[in-house]
Amino acid sequence: MKNDNITIKDIAKALNLSYSTVSRALKGSYKISEGTQQLVKEYAATHNYRPNLMAQSLKNQKSRCIGVVLCSIPNSFFAEVISGIESIAYNKDYLLIITQNLESYEREVKNLDNLTWRSVDGLLVSLSTETEDISHFQRLHDQGLPMVFFDRVTDAIPTHQVITDNIGGAFDATKHLIERGYKRIATITSSPFLSITRERLEGYKKALTEHNMPVNDDHIQYCPHGGMVIEEIDSALNNLLQLNEPPDAILTASDRITIGSFSLIQRKGLLIPDEIAVAGFSNFNAPELFNPPLTTVRQNAFEMGKQATELLIQLVESKRPVTSFEKKVLPTELIVRKST
Amino acid sequence: MKNDNITIKDIAKALNLSYSTVSRALKGSYKISEGTQQLVKEYAATHNYRPNLMAQSLKNQKSRCIGVVLCSIPNSFFAEVISGIESIAYNKDYLLIITQNLESYEREVKNLDNLTWRSVDGLLVSLSTETEDISHFQRLHDQGLPMVFFDRVTDAIPTHQVITDNIGGAFDATKHLIERGYKRIATITSSPFLSITRERLEGYKKALTEHNMPVNDDHIQYCPHGGMVIEEIDSALNNLLQLNEPPDAILTASDRITIGSFSLIQRKGLLIPDEIAVAGFSNFNAPELFNPPLTTVRQNAFEMGKQATELLIQLVESKRPVTSFEKKVLPTELIVRKST
DNA sequence: TTGAAAGCGATACCAT
DNA sequence: ATGGTATCGCTTTCAA
């Protein structure tokens, strides 16, 4: 494409000034006379001058790019997060490079490698289910690359985090199930490596314990890939249903697991909620349209994307090294419907 | 972040060669001796040399960026498309800049402006519902910026297109409704500006006509913003239900409209399909879980993203101007469920 | 086959 | 307050 944008040189020539003067005038440097600034800025505006970002990047060693690391773009939760990220990044003239790893550690590493090659200024990261070793992030963090973790975070790297109140969300849902009278409440959750798994499990156990109900290890089933493969969910379900005393309610701990379990239970011909109740974390669009309408714990995905991005840009643009970090915790919303 | 990558100069110094020789050797230029090439490539490999993309971009006036223009990232159809785009772009080392306009013409123009500022090498475009005037694209196309339209396309700009067989999809669904015995089949569709609206309407009318059923203009309702605002869908529905002879079946012509209509009909207390049947275009995740399970026309969104991206990269990398363009038409899949 | 040097556009240091 | 110039890393033309 023919680039018909004007450059600093064009302005300099037209106004009989030097490149440097024009450059400084555009930045509003205090060492430039009012008159010249006016002149330059007006000329730039009327001729629709836009600094060449590639040149700026090369010179400043800043790309104004943010790398996004997550498992799956079409996942409704993450798609909403991305939308939130986009809303902030675009306003602040940052560009997004979005990578998806499909819950593969290997792809996560490869994607990260690509992102650093693109010399992103910072990273927004939500770990893959397979990721136990985080040294690939550690290394970049040690080199000073700003990063913010969201949703699936790690405490091993000291930086900002934006998460959901997973403990509270799981607690509320479990408590709701208990109060509805369910006696054997199981949970199908994601990979044990993930922070969200640990926290949601904690909320689940806390609710049981507070209501003097036993925590039965058989009632806790893991999906190593967060339900990315449906067979995982199926075998988790079968494990539960084959118990001597199968559960009468299930708390599903992520979007994919919720939809997958719901669907599989139907296919097995079990009645929800009469034979088994289902409540789960889900940012699915229209859980009220399900049969039966689904009780969900909803996260504010859009807000999570926004806050994580704001924190990251703060880090990226901070003049001095940041040493105190925030852990933002967003509230969940339990919406009770007919499935419980 | 401290950039510890080695540069061409480092290699040149280490091997006692000139910059230019190293540069050419790395590109496998034929004017460089085998020996030197080997030497340089090995050194580069072992020292993990990665060309600085910002420098390359500046020099070549190529950014290896693809701009994506669409209405909404979390929309399940577009999220899948993006996933398809990503799968190709990432393999070919192109970077994605994704913009969403929320069906606003103004935001589409502004986003486009930003994309060109970022000097993208090409565009993947799906028009907003508000967009009637496409001169902002026309201008860039005239300047030689490669672009490929997908889903919501325009014939006014001669370039590749990747679309769904909208006529066929709407025809199949309508035919199905007719064969099920419905007599008054209405449709709620998107903005009349959109190609998908025109084509789906054509399929709808064709099916009616072929079965000797009248095309009733009252039975065709438009949503100027594609159902981005739920009130649009509600008033479309009300218009239909207030008719002297209200329809006994509805074909909904887009994802948002399908879910919106389904939900509103339920809220109005009408029984699906007994009082009114619903079939619609939808790439929603789990229409089989709905109550009742939803009859859908499914598009291959992932494939659409892939093909559009392949065509675009072809255009971008083509040495000589491309003058003959493809219009790829992907098949739809009608999945009949209980809602019809 | 290889080297020297100009240049992509913007920035910042060193002069004046 | 302004101008000259080197520089970021890479590509490419022109010379040798």
XYZ file of C-alpha atoms (C1' of nucleotides) in Angstrom:
712
model
C 0.000 0.000 0.000
C 1.298 3.366 -0.911
C 1.820 5.280 2.252
C 0.730 8.834 1.675
C 1.169 10.004 5.229
C 3.336 12.996 5.764
C 6.402 12.733 7.966
C 8.222 15.038 10.284
C 10.586 15.845 7.466
C 7.767 17.048 5.290
C 6.578 19.364 8.008
C 10.093 20.620 8.632
C 10.615 21.358 4.983
C 7.288 23.086 4.583
C 7.822 25.308 7.600
C 11.529 25.811 7.171
C 12.386 24.267 10.485
C 14.678 21.436 11.512
C 13.444 17.929 12.179
C 14.229 18.195 15.821
C 12.281 21.374 16.293
C 9.260 19.850 14.691
C 9.589 16.714 16.753
C 9.808 18.705 19.965
C 7.023 21.063 19.011
C 4.721 18.124 18.422
C 5.492 16.725 21.832
C 4.793 20.136 23.379
C 8.288 20.429 24.757
C 8.767 23.464 26.950
C 11.859 24.588 25.134
C 9.939 25.537 22.032
C 8.387 28.952 21.552
C 4.654 29.268 21.666
C 4.580 30.551 18.145
C 6.496 27.663 16.638
C 4.436 25.138 18.538
C 1.235 26.657 17.253
C 2.557 26.713 13.743
C 3.750 23.141 13.740
C 0.725 21.741 15.486
C -1.630 23.490 13.140
C 0.234 22.307 10.104
C 0.298 18.790 11.454
C -3.404 18.857 12.197
C -4.497 20.213 8.866
C -2.229 17.835 6.985
C -3.365 14.984 9.125
C 0.062 14.070 10.397
C 0.362 10.767 12.241
C 3.671 9.670 13.685
C 4.983 6.514 12.109
C 4.590 3.909 14.798
C 7.213 1.586 13.397
C 9.805 4.305 13.521
C 8.761 5.282 17.016
C 8.887 1.692 18.143
C 12.329 1.167 16.726
C 13.649 4.285 18.334
C 11.964 3.938 21.692
C 12.158 0.197 21.959
C 8.465 0.242 22.716
C 5.931 -1.393 20.485
C 2.701 -0.204 22.097
C 1.635 -3.814 21.849
C 0.101 -5.888 24.600
C 0.361 -9.637 24.416
C -2.602 -11.667 25.590
C -2.077 -15.256 26.684
C -5.142 -17.404 27.177
C -6.557 -20.806 26.366
C -9.368 -20.203 23.912
C -10.796 -17.167 22.169
C -14.309 -18.503 21.493
C -14.793 -19.573 25.110
C -17.571 -17.256 26.227
C -15.793 -16.180 29.391
C -12.543 -15.309 27.645
C -14.260 -13.726 24.664
C -15.871 -11.307 27.104
C -12.547 -10.698 28.815
C -10.982 -9.891 25.469
C -13.767 -7.472 24.762
C -12.963 -5.699 28.034
C -9.260 -5.677 27.239
C -9.967 -4.242 23.823
C -12.095 -1.458 25.241
C -9.219 -0.113 27.338
C -6.340 -0.892 25.021
C -7.965 0.787 22.101
C -8.620 3.985 23.983
C -5.025 4.143 25.070
C -3.697 3.301 21.632
C -2.316 -0.047 22.536
C -2.557 -2.905 20.158
C -3.512 -6.405 21.168
C -1.772 -9.546 20.157
C -4.042 -12.340 21.168
C -2.747 -15.880 21.426
C -4.622 -19.018 22.348
C -2.993 -22.208 23.565
C -5.948 -24.609 23.691
C -4.835 -25.637 27.180
C -1.488 -26.895 25.915
C 1.627 -26.030 27.894
C 3.720 -26.415 24.788
C 1.634 -23.963 22.794
C 1.704 -21.553 25.681
C 5.489 -21.566 25.640
C 5.624 -21.200 21.888
C 3.118 -18.374 21.904
C 5.070 -16.603 24.589
C 8.183 -16.898 22.504
C 6.386 -15.311 19.590
C 5.070 -12.519 21.733
C 8.490 -11.593 23.024
C 9.800 -11.673 19.505
C 7.145 -9.113 18.663
C 8.595 -7.176 21.581
C 5.353 -6.619 23.353
C 5.466 -3.993 26.066
C 3.553 -6.148 28.480
C 1.553 -9.311 28.975
C -1.927 -10.193 30.140
C -1.826 -13.809 31.194
C -4.288 -16.477 32.149
C -2.486 -19.773 32.559
C -3.301 -22.934 30.654
C -4.612 -25.941 32.571
C -1.465 -27.880 31.766
C 0.885 -25.265 33.106
C 2.571 -26.275 36.319
C 6.046 -24.924 35.626
C 5.912 -21.181 35.095
C 9.585 -20.540 34.500
C 8.897 -19.183 31.007
C 6.987 -16.333 32.602
C 9.423 -16.078 35.470
C 12.299 -15.487 33.090
C 10.540 -12.644 31.289
C 9.435 -11.129 34.547
C 13.020 -11.179 35.791
C 14.042 -9.356 32.646
C 11.597 -6.640 33.547
C 8.703 -7.361 31.211
C 5.542 -6.071 32.862
C 2.785 -8.620 33.237
C -0.595 -8.894 34.893
C -2.268 -12.192 35.624
C -6.011 -12.590 35.427
C -8.409 -15.373 36.352
C -5.884 -18.214 36.386
C -3.044 -16.670 38.288
C 0.118 -17.617 40.110
C 1.470 -16.185 43.328
C 5.006 -17.184 42.426
C 5.456 -14.056 40.344
C 5.031 -10.813 42.255
C 2.797 -8.621 40.118
C -0.775 -7.377 39.825
C -3.592 -9.900 39.700
C -7.234 -9.578 38.778
C -9.371 -12.481 39.823
C -12.890 -13.402 40.678
C -13.994 -14.091 44.224
C -13.786 -17.777 43.492
C -14.041 -18.854 47.089
C -17.141 -16.741 47.608
C -18.720 -17.833 44.344
C -18.261 -21.513 45.056
C -19.302 -21.000 48.659
C -22.532 -19.262 47.673
C -23.457 -21.891 45.140
C -22.701 -24.760 47.486
C -24.556 -23.103 50.331
C -27.507 -22.640 48.023
C -27.466 -26.343 47.199
C -27.287 -27.239 50.871
C -30.183 -24.963 51.711
C -32.212 -26.489 48.927
C -31.830 -29.734 50.792
C -29.328 -31.612 48.685
C -27.354 -34.051 50.789
C -24.577 -35.399 48.598
C -23.054 -32.478 46.756
C -20.218 -33.314 44.396
C -18.031 -31.033 42.312
C -16.415 -31.390 38.925
C -13.561 -29.002 38.651
C -10.627 -28.127 36.448
C -6.929 -28.931 36.588
C -5.473 -28.997 40.106
C -2.669 -26.722 38.905
C -5.002 -23.794 38.484
C -5.599 -21.139 41.093
C -9.281 -21.066 40.229
C -9.541 -24.778 40.928
C -7.958 -24.468 44.342
C -10.047 -21.487 45.315
C -13.351 -22.823 44.091
C -12.635 -26.061 45.874
C -11.928 -24.109 49.017
C -15.261 -22.314 48.801
C -17.014 -25.611 48.201
C -15.383 -27.260 51.207
C -15.933 -24.259 53.400
C -19.668 -24.295 52.724
C -19.901 -27.997 53.472
C -17.902 -27.689 56.660
C -19.825 -24.695 57.924
C -22.993 -26.680 57.518
C -21.554 -29.730 59.236
C -21.511 -31.802 56.118
C -18.610 -34.152 55.417
C -16.150 -33.439 52.615
C -16.013 -36.630 50.606
C -12.940 -36.960 48.409
C -14.833 -39.217 46.025
C -17.090 -36.280 45.375
C -14.281 -34.176 43.959
C -13.493 -34.874 40.322
C -10.831 -33.137 38.255
C -10.638 -32.422 34.525
C -6.940 -32.056 33.718
C -7.725 -30.005 30.627
C -10.601 -28.063 32.059
C -13.047 -30.024 29.957
C -11.387 -29.073 26.683
C -11.956 -32.711 25.757
C -15.474 -33.860 26.498
C -14.294 -37.337 27.500
C -12.713 -35.863 30.602
C -16.045 -34.573 31.758
C -17.753 -37.807 30.873
C -15.393 -39.897 32.916
C -15.630 -37.477 35.829
C -19.399 -37.801 35.696
C -19.286 -41.560 35.445
C -17.004 -41.737 38.429
C -19.608 -39.849 40.408
C -22.609 -41.775 39.174
C -21.003 -45.129 39.873
C -20.531 -44.384 43.543
C -22.509 -46.418 46.030
C -24.214 -43.286 47.048
C -24.120 -41.133 43.923
C -24.425 -37.378 44.432
C -27.772 -35.629 44.223
C -26.203 -32.323 43.174
C -23.127 -31.161 41.288
C -21.200 -27.931 41.395
C -19.401 -27.471 38.093
C -16.412 -25.227 38.319
C -15.956 -23.742 34.867
C -17.822 -22.740 31.749
C -16.895 -25.708 29.619
C -17.411 -28.154 32.452
C -20.798 -26.685 33.238
C -22.135 -26.929 29.699
C -20.495 -30.284 29.148
C -21.865 -31.825 32.332
C -25.316 -30.433 31.716
C -25.346 -31.874 28.255
C -23.967 -35.263 29.256
C -26.402 -35.635 32.134
C -29.269 -35.018 29.752
C -27.921 -37.549 27.337
C -27.712 -40.105 30.101
C -31.413 -39.560 30.620
C -31.148 -38.173 34.136
C -33.666 -35.573 35.175
C -32.364 -32.217 36.306
C -32.927 -31.275 39.106
C -35.057 -34.191 40.329
C -32.450 -36.896 39.921
C -29.455 -34.616 40.046
C -29.148 -30.861 40.447
C -26.607 -28.779 38.571
C -25.175 -25.399 39.456
C -22.055 -24.044 37.913
C -19.695 -21.262 37.039
C -20.732 -20.015 33.625
C -20.634 -16.885 31.547
C -22.686 -18.522 28.910
C -25.013 -16.174 27.129
C -28.425 -17.466 27.886
C -28.523 -20.036 30.692
C -32.119 -19.043 31.337
C -33.098 -20.621 28.041
C -31.801 -24.022 28.984
C -33.975 -26.934 29.875
C -34.198 -26.545 32.774
C -32.883 -23.013 33.193
C -29.449 -23.248 34.688
C -28.370 -21.953 38.067
C -25.101 -20.154 37.490
C -22.297 -18.333 39.194
C -21.526 -15.493 36.848
C -18.225 -13.669 36.692
C -17.731 -10.152 35.492
C -15.486 -11.071 32.608
C -15.647 -7.746 30.792
C -14.666 -5.866 33.935
C -11.842 -8.306 34.560
C -10.423 -7.561 31.138
C -10.717 -3.847 31.716
C -9.065 -3.805 35.120
C -6.241 -6.108 34.131
C -5.479 -3.919 31.147
C -5.550 -0.731 33.174
C -3.130 -2.205 35.677
C -0.852 -3.456 32.938
C -0.690 -0.142 31.133
C 0.051 1.503 34.457
C 3.006 -0.853 34.890
C 4.186 -0.361 31.339
C 4.105 3.401 31.553
C 5.419 3.762 35.073
C 8.687 5.644 35.224
C 10.034 3.977 38.343
C 9.873 0.280 39.147
C 6.639 -0.720 40.807
C 7.111 -2.704 43.987
C 3.689 -2.918 45.545
C 1.106 -4.937 43.748
C -2.629 -5.143 43.788
C -4.812 -8.194 43.875
C -8.202 -7.128 42.617
C -11.023 -9.465 43.469
C -14.255 -9.099 41.543
C -17.540 -10.237 43.042
C -19.530 -13.087 41.555
C -23.243 -13.248 41.091
C -25.252 -16.338 41.930
C -28.362 -16.583 39.797
C -30.704 -19.284 40.976
C -32.803 -20.994 38.344
C -34.676 -24.234 37.959
C -31.728 -26.600 37.694
C -31.216 -26.647 41.455
C 12.342 -4.652 29.312
C 15.984 -5.103 28.604
C 16.273 -6.487 25.133
C 19.010 -9.074 25.141
C 18.513 -10.276 21.594
C 21.498 -10.241 19.348
C 21.437 -8.199 16.163
C 22.885 -8.559 12.732
C 25.743 -6.353 13.807
C 26.649 -8.703 16.608
C 26.801 -11.584 14.185
C 28.841 -9.563 11.721
C 31.335 -8.593 14.376
C 31.634 -12.100 15.719
C 32.211 -13.606 12.301
C 34.204 -10.761 10.865
C 31.758 -10.110 8.072
C 29.894 -7.029 6.977
C 26.290 -6.342 7.995
C 25.104 -6.744 4.473
C 26.679 -10.136 4.048
C 25.060 -11.380 7.202
C 21.723 -9.958 6.178
C 21.887 -11.656 2.796
C 23.170 -14.903 4.184
C 20.238 -15.076 6.561
C 17.815 -14.597 3.713
C 19.526 -17.372 1.784
C 20.436 -15.028 -1.038
C 22.025 -16.797 -3.976
C 24.870 -14.377 -4.145
C 26.429 -15.637 -0.960
C 28.804 -18.564 -0.823
C 27.601 -21.783 0.670
C 30.253 -21.629 3.325
C 29.370 -18.183 4.545
C 25.705 -19.003 4.568
C 26.300 -22.082 6.673
C 28.482 -20.167 9.042
C 26.083 -17.311 9.527
C 23.007 -19.475 9.822
C 24.606 -21.690 12.377
C 25.812 -18.805 14.441
C 22.376 -17.228 14.256
C 20.697 -20.441 15.281
C 22.929 -21.192 18.218
C 22.743 -17.639 19.452
C 19.031 -17.598 18.961
C 18.986 -14.667 16.575
C 15.599 -13.186 15.824
C 15.305 -10.303 13.391
C 13.973 -7.152 14.996
C 10.515 -6.838 13.575
C 10.224 -3.144 14.189
C 13.345 -2.469 12.192
C 12.180 -4.762 9.420
C 8.806 -3.088 9.366
C 10.293 0.343 9.181
C 12.583 -0.605 6.372
C 10.153 -2.669 4.356
C 7.061 -0.631 5.076
C 5.399 -3.829 6.044
C 4.117 -4.484 9.527
C 3.135 -8.131 9.268
C -0.081 -7.033 10.906
C -3.569 -7.889 9.799
C -6.417 -5.645 10.827
C -9.719 -7.280 11.679
C -12.901 -5.244 11.456
C -16.031 -6.701 12.971
C -18.940 -5.837 15.206
C -18.433 -7.790 18.396
C -15.751 -10.085 19.732
C -17.864 -12.046 22.231
C -20.541 -12.801 19.624
C -20.252 -16.564 19.323
C -20.116 -16.522 15.535
C -17.385 -13.910 15.338
C -15.435 -15.358 18.233
C -15.191 -18.570 16.233
C -14.200 -16.658 13.125
C -11.443 -14.950 15.079
C -10.236 -18.291 16.277
C -9.969 -19.429 12.663
C -8.170 -16.253 11.675
C -5.736 -16.685 14.530
C -4.956 -20.250 13.538
C -3.703 -19.184 10.111
C -2.201 -15.848 11.000
C -0.138 -17.287 13.767
C 1.351 -19.996 11.611
C 2.368 -17.443 9.042
C 3.734 -15.030 11.615
C 1.156 -12.393 11.089
C -0.166 -10.471 13.990
C -3.808 -9.643 14.489
C -5.236 -6.319 15.400
C -8.815 -6.927 16.284
C -11.288 -4.092 16.411
C -14.962 -4.178 17.287
C -17.455 -1.496 16.373
C -20.581 -2.632 18.226
C -22.554 -2.094 15.019
C -21.715 1.599 14.939
C -20.708 3.144 11.635
C -18.835 5.848 13.442
C -16.747 3.387 15.427
C -16.081 1.408 12.282
C -14.628 4.481 10.635
C -12.598 5.381 13.694
C -11.277 1.842 14.047
C -10.318 1.785 10.409
C -8.425 4.998 10.866
C -6.520 3.475 13.737
C -5.733 0.378 11.758
C -4.266 2.310 8.886
C -2.233 4.345 11.308
C -0.830 1.063 12.535
C -0.001 0.455 8.899
C -1.593 -2.942 8.693
C -0.659 -4.955 5.639
C -4.219 -5.979 4.998
C -7.759 -6.052 6.318
C -10.321 -8.699 7.108
C -13.666 -6.980 7.119
C -17.199 -7.808 8.112
C -19.345 -4.692 7.836
C -21.358 -3.183 10.658
C -25.142 -3.161 10.412
C -25.148 0.616 10.191
C -22.734 0.781 7.299
C -24.366 1.867 4.075
C -21.618 4.114 2.758
C -18.415 2.162 2.278
C -16.226 4.948 0.970
C -13.822 4.574 3.898
C -12.976 1.116 2.628
C -13.125 2.213 -0.974
C -10.462 4.825 -0.373
C -8.045 2.366 1.189
C -8.717 -0.168 -1.504
C -7.949 2.421 -4.149
C -4.669 3.103 -2.407
C -3.828 -0.539 -2.801
C -4.444 -1.884 0.683
C -5.370 -5.560 0.354
C -8.654 -6.529 1.954
C -10.903 -9.544 2.110
C -14.539 -9.339 3.109
C -16.195 -12.099 5.053
C -19.778 -12.805 6.079
C -21.120 -9.270 5.659
C -19.643 -8.267 2.361
C -20.010 -5.692 -0.367
C -19.807 -6.200 -4.092
C -18.843 -2.588 -4.646
C -15.209 -3.348 -3.895
C -13.622 -5.905 -6.179
C -11.741 -8.318 -3.933
C -11.976 -11.781 -2.410
C -15.038 -12.676 -0.379
C -15.759 -15.552 1.944
C -19.388 -16.006 2.778
C -21.872 -18.579 3.874
C -24.454 -20.022 1.531
C -27.011 -17.700 3.028
C -29.598 -18.278 0.357
C -29.315 -22.021 0.739
C -29.335 -21.880 4.514
C -32.442 -19.726 4.689
C -34.071 -21.783 1.951
C -33.466 -25.048 3.772
C -34.786 -23.742 7.049
C -37.866 -22.220 5.455
C -38.525 -25.331 3.423
C -38.264 -27.358 6.591
C -40.854 -25.129 8.260
C -43.150 -25.464 5.292
C -42.830 -29.217 5.254
C -43.579 -29.318 8.954
C -46.904 -27.780 8.041
C -46.493 -24.211 9.204
C -48.633 -21.869 7.181
C -47.669 -18.354 8.158
C -43.906 -18.202 8.285
C -42.408 -14.863 9.244
C -38.793 -13.791 9.455
C -36.928 -11.415 11.704
C -33.775 -10.313 10.024
C -30.955 -7.831 10.373
C -30.244 -4.462 8.803
C -31.329 -4.165 5.158
C -27.877 -2.808 4.329
C -26.217 -6.137 4.956
C -25.494 -8.700 2.294
C -26.462 -11.482 4.666
C -29.861 -9.894 5.170
C -30.547 -9.669 1.465
C -29.383 -13.196 0.783
C -31.176 -14.830 3.666
C -34.306 -12.982 2.679
C -33.875 -14.268 -0.849
C -33.631 -17.851 0.360
C -36.690 -17.356 2.532
C -38.728 -15.936 -0.326
C -37.529 -18.562 -2.745
C -38.695 -21.367 -0.492
C -42.099 -19.780 -0.045
C -42.532 -19.137 -3.729
C -41.427 -22.594 -4.767
C -44.058 -23.994 -2.459
C -46.730 -21.668 -3.747
C -46.976 -19.716 -0.568
C -47.422 -15.963 -0.638
C -44.660 -13.643 0.446
C -46.264 -11.305 2.938
C -44.357 -8.093 3.536
C -45.815 -7.802 7.019
C -44.030 -11.029 7.784
C -40.622 -9.521 7.191
C -39.232 -7.564 10.119
C -35.871 -5.812 10.231
C -33.561 -5.074 13.147
C -31.484 -2.063 12.087
C -28.723 -2.980 14.535
C -28.916 -6.700 14.097
C -30.483 -7.096 17.504
C -27.605 -5.401 19.300
C -30.332 -3.694 21.294
C -32.951 -6.109 22.550
C -35.763 -3.564 22.088
C -35.337 -3.883 18.341
C -36.117 -7.556 18.500
C -38.983 -6.991 20.873
C -40.674 -4.496 18.628
C -40.133 -6.740 15.604
C -41.779 -9.576 17.494
C -44.650 -7.413 18.652
C -45.266 -6.252 15.121
C -45.637 -9.864 14.104
C -47.795 -10.953 17.008
C -50.176 -8.040 16.577
C -51.049 -9.013 13.033
C -54.573 -10.162 12.337
C -53.179 -13.470 11.407
C -50.012 -13.758 13.458
C -47.309 -16.100 12.176
C -47.092 -19.671 13.380
C -43.359 -19.902 12.700
C -40.391 -17.551 12.631
C -37.100 -17.740 10.840
C -34.548 -15.686 12.734
C -31.687 -14.524 10.599
C -28.757 -14.046 12.941
C -27.265 -15.272 16.164
C -28.315 -12.411 18.367
C -31.762 -12.258 16.822
C -32.246 -15.972 17.285
C -31.378 -15.998 20.961
C -33.196 -12.739 21.577
C -36.390 -13.872 19.880
C -36.334 -17.222 21.578
C -35.952 -15.589 24.945
C -38.607 -12.932 24.358
C -41.138 -15.437 23.087
C -40.669 -17.475 26.242
C -41.101 -14.400 28.381
C -44.331 -13.588 26.599
C -45.539 -17.000 27.675
C -45.907 -18.430 24.182
C -45.252 -22.124 23.727
C -42.535 -23.149 21.296
C -43.270 -24.808 18.895
C -46.996 -25.302 19.598
C -47.976 -21.674 19.483
C -45.062 -20.486 17.435
C -42.104 -22.348 15.969
C -38.585 -20.920 15.872
C -35.723 -21.793 13.591
C -32.708 -19.596 13.143
C -29.177 -18.936 12.103
C -27.022 -19.563 15.141
C -23.526 -20.583 16.039
C -24.435 -20.691 19.647
C -22.647 -23.319 21.607
C -25.352 -25.596 22.839
C -28.713 -25.048 21.157
C -29.593 -28.637 21.962
C -29.748 -27.726 25.629
C -32.418 -25.124 25.134
C -36.006 -25.583 26.116
C -37.101 -26.732 23.641
C -33.925 -27.643 21.759
C -33.473 -25.129 19.005
C -33.539 -25.834 15.286
C -30.552 -24.000 13.846
C -28.770 -23.158 10.656
C -25.145 -23.445 11.565
C -22.313 -21.696 9.735
C -18.768 -22.864 9.616
C -17.332 -19.821 11.308
C -13.901 -21.246 12.049
C -13.426 -22.259 8.439
C -14.600 -18.858 7.280
C -11.898 -17.206 9.368
C -9.275 -19.559 8.021
C -10.151 -19.139 4.361
C -10.472 -15.389 4.563
C -7.072 -15.154 6.185
C -5.447 -17.425 3.641
C -6.839 -15.330 0.801
C -5.743 -12.125 2.462
C -2.200 -13.279 3.053
C -2.085 -14.410 -0.547
C -3.044 -10.894 -1.623
C -0.584 -9.281 0.752
C 2.320 -11.384 -0.394
C 1.528 -11.421 -4.073
C 4.233 -9.806 -6.173
C 1.997 -8.655 -8.973
C -1.409 -7.041 -8.601
C -4.206 -9.556 -8.331
C -7.062 -8.951 -10.726
C -9.254 -11.989 -10.481
C -11.066 -12.575 -7.263
C -12.678 -15.486 -5.572
C -16.011 -15.657 -3.851
C -15.889 -18.626 -1.539
C -19.230 -19.883 -0.397
C -19.318 -22.181 2.607
C -22.179 -24.607 3.107
C -24.567 -24.318 6.016
C -25.918 -27.117 8.112
C -29.553 -27.306 9.114
C -30.000 -29.134 12.392
C -33.591 -29.881 13.158
C -34.594 -29.988 16.802
C -37.758 -29.683 18.828
C -38.405 -25.985 18.342
C -39.964 -26.536 14.912
C 31.027 -13.007 -3.561
C 31.482 -9.298 -0.347
C 31.654 -4.458 1.692
C 30.312 0.418 2.315
C 26.868 3.405 2.882
C 22.334 5.452 2.366
C 17.888 5.436 4.164
C 13.246 4.025 6.518
C 10.983 8.020 10.472
C 11.480 9.590 14.863
C 14.244 10.954 18.899
C 17.740 12.932 21.853
C 22.124 14.570 22.747
C 25.279 18.168 21.789
C 25.940 22.343 19.871
C 24.954 27.182 18.979
C 14.853 28.436 21.289
C 16.594 25.988 17.427
C 19.688 23.170 14.332
C 22.850 19.309 13.287
C 23.617 14.671 13.712
C 24.005 10.013 15.463
C 21.141 6.213 16.427
C 17.550 2.287 16.679
C 18.188 -2.668 13.298
C 17.633 -3.974 8.907
C 17.609 -3.853 3.690
C 19.360 -2.678 -0.614
C 21.841 -0.209 -4.153
C 26.192 0.633 -5.839
C 31.114 -0.440 -5.904
C 34.817 -3.297 -5.693
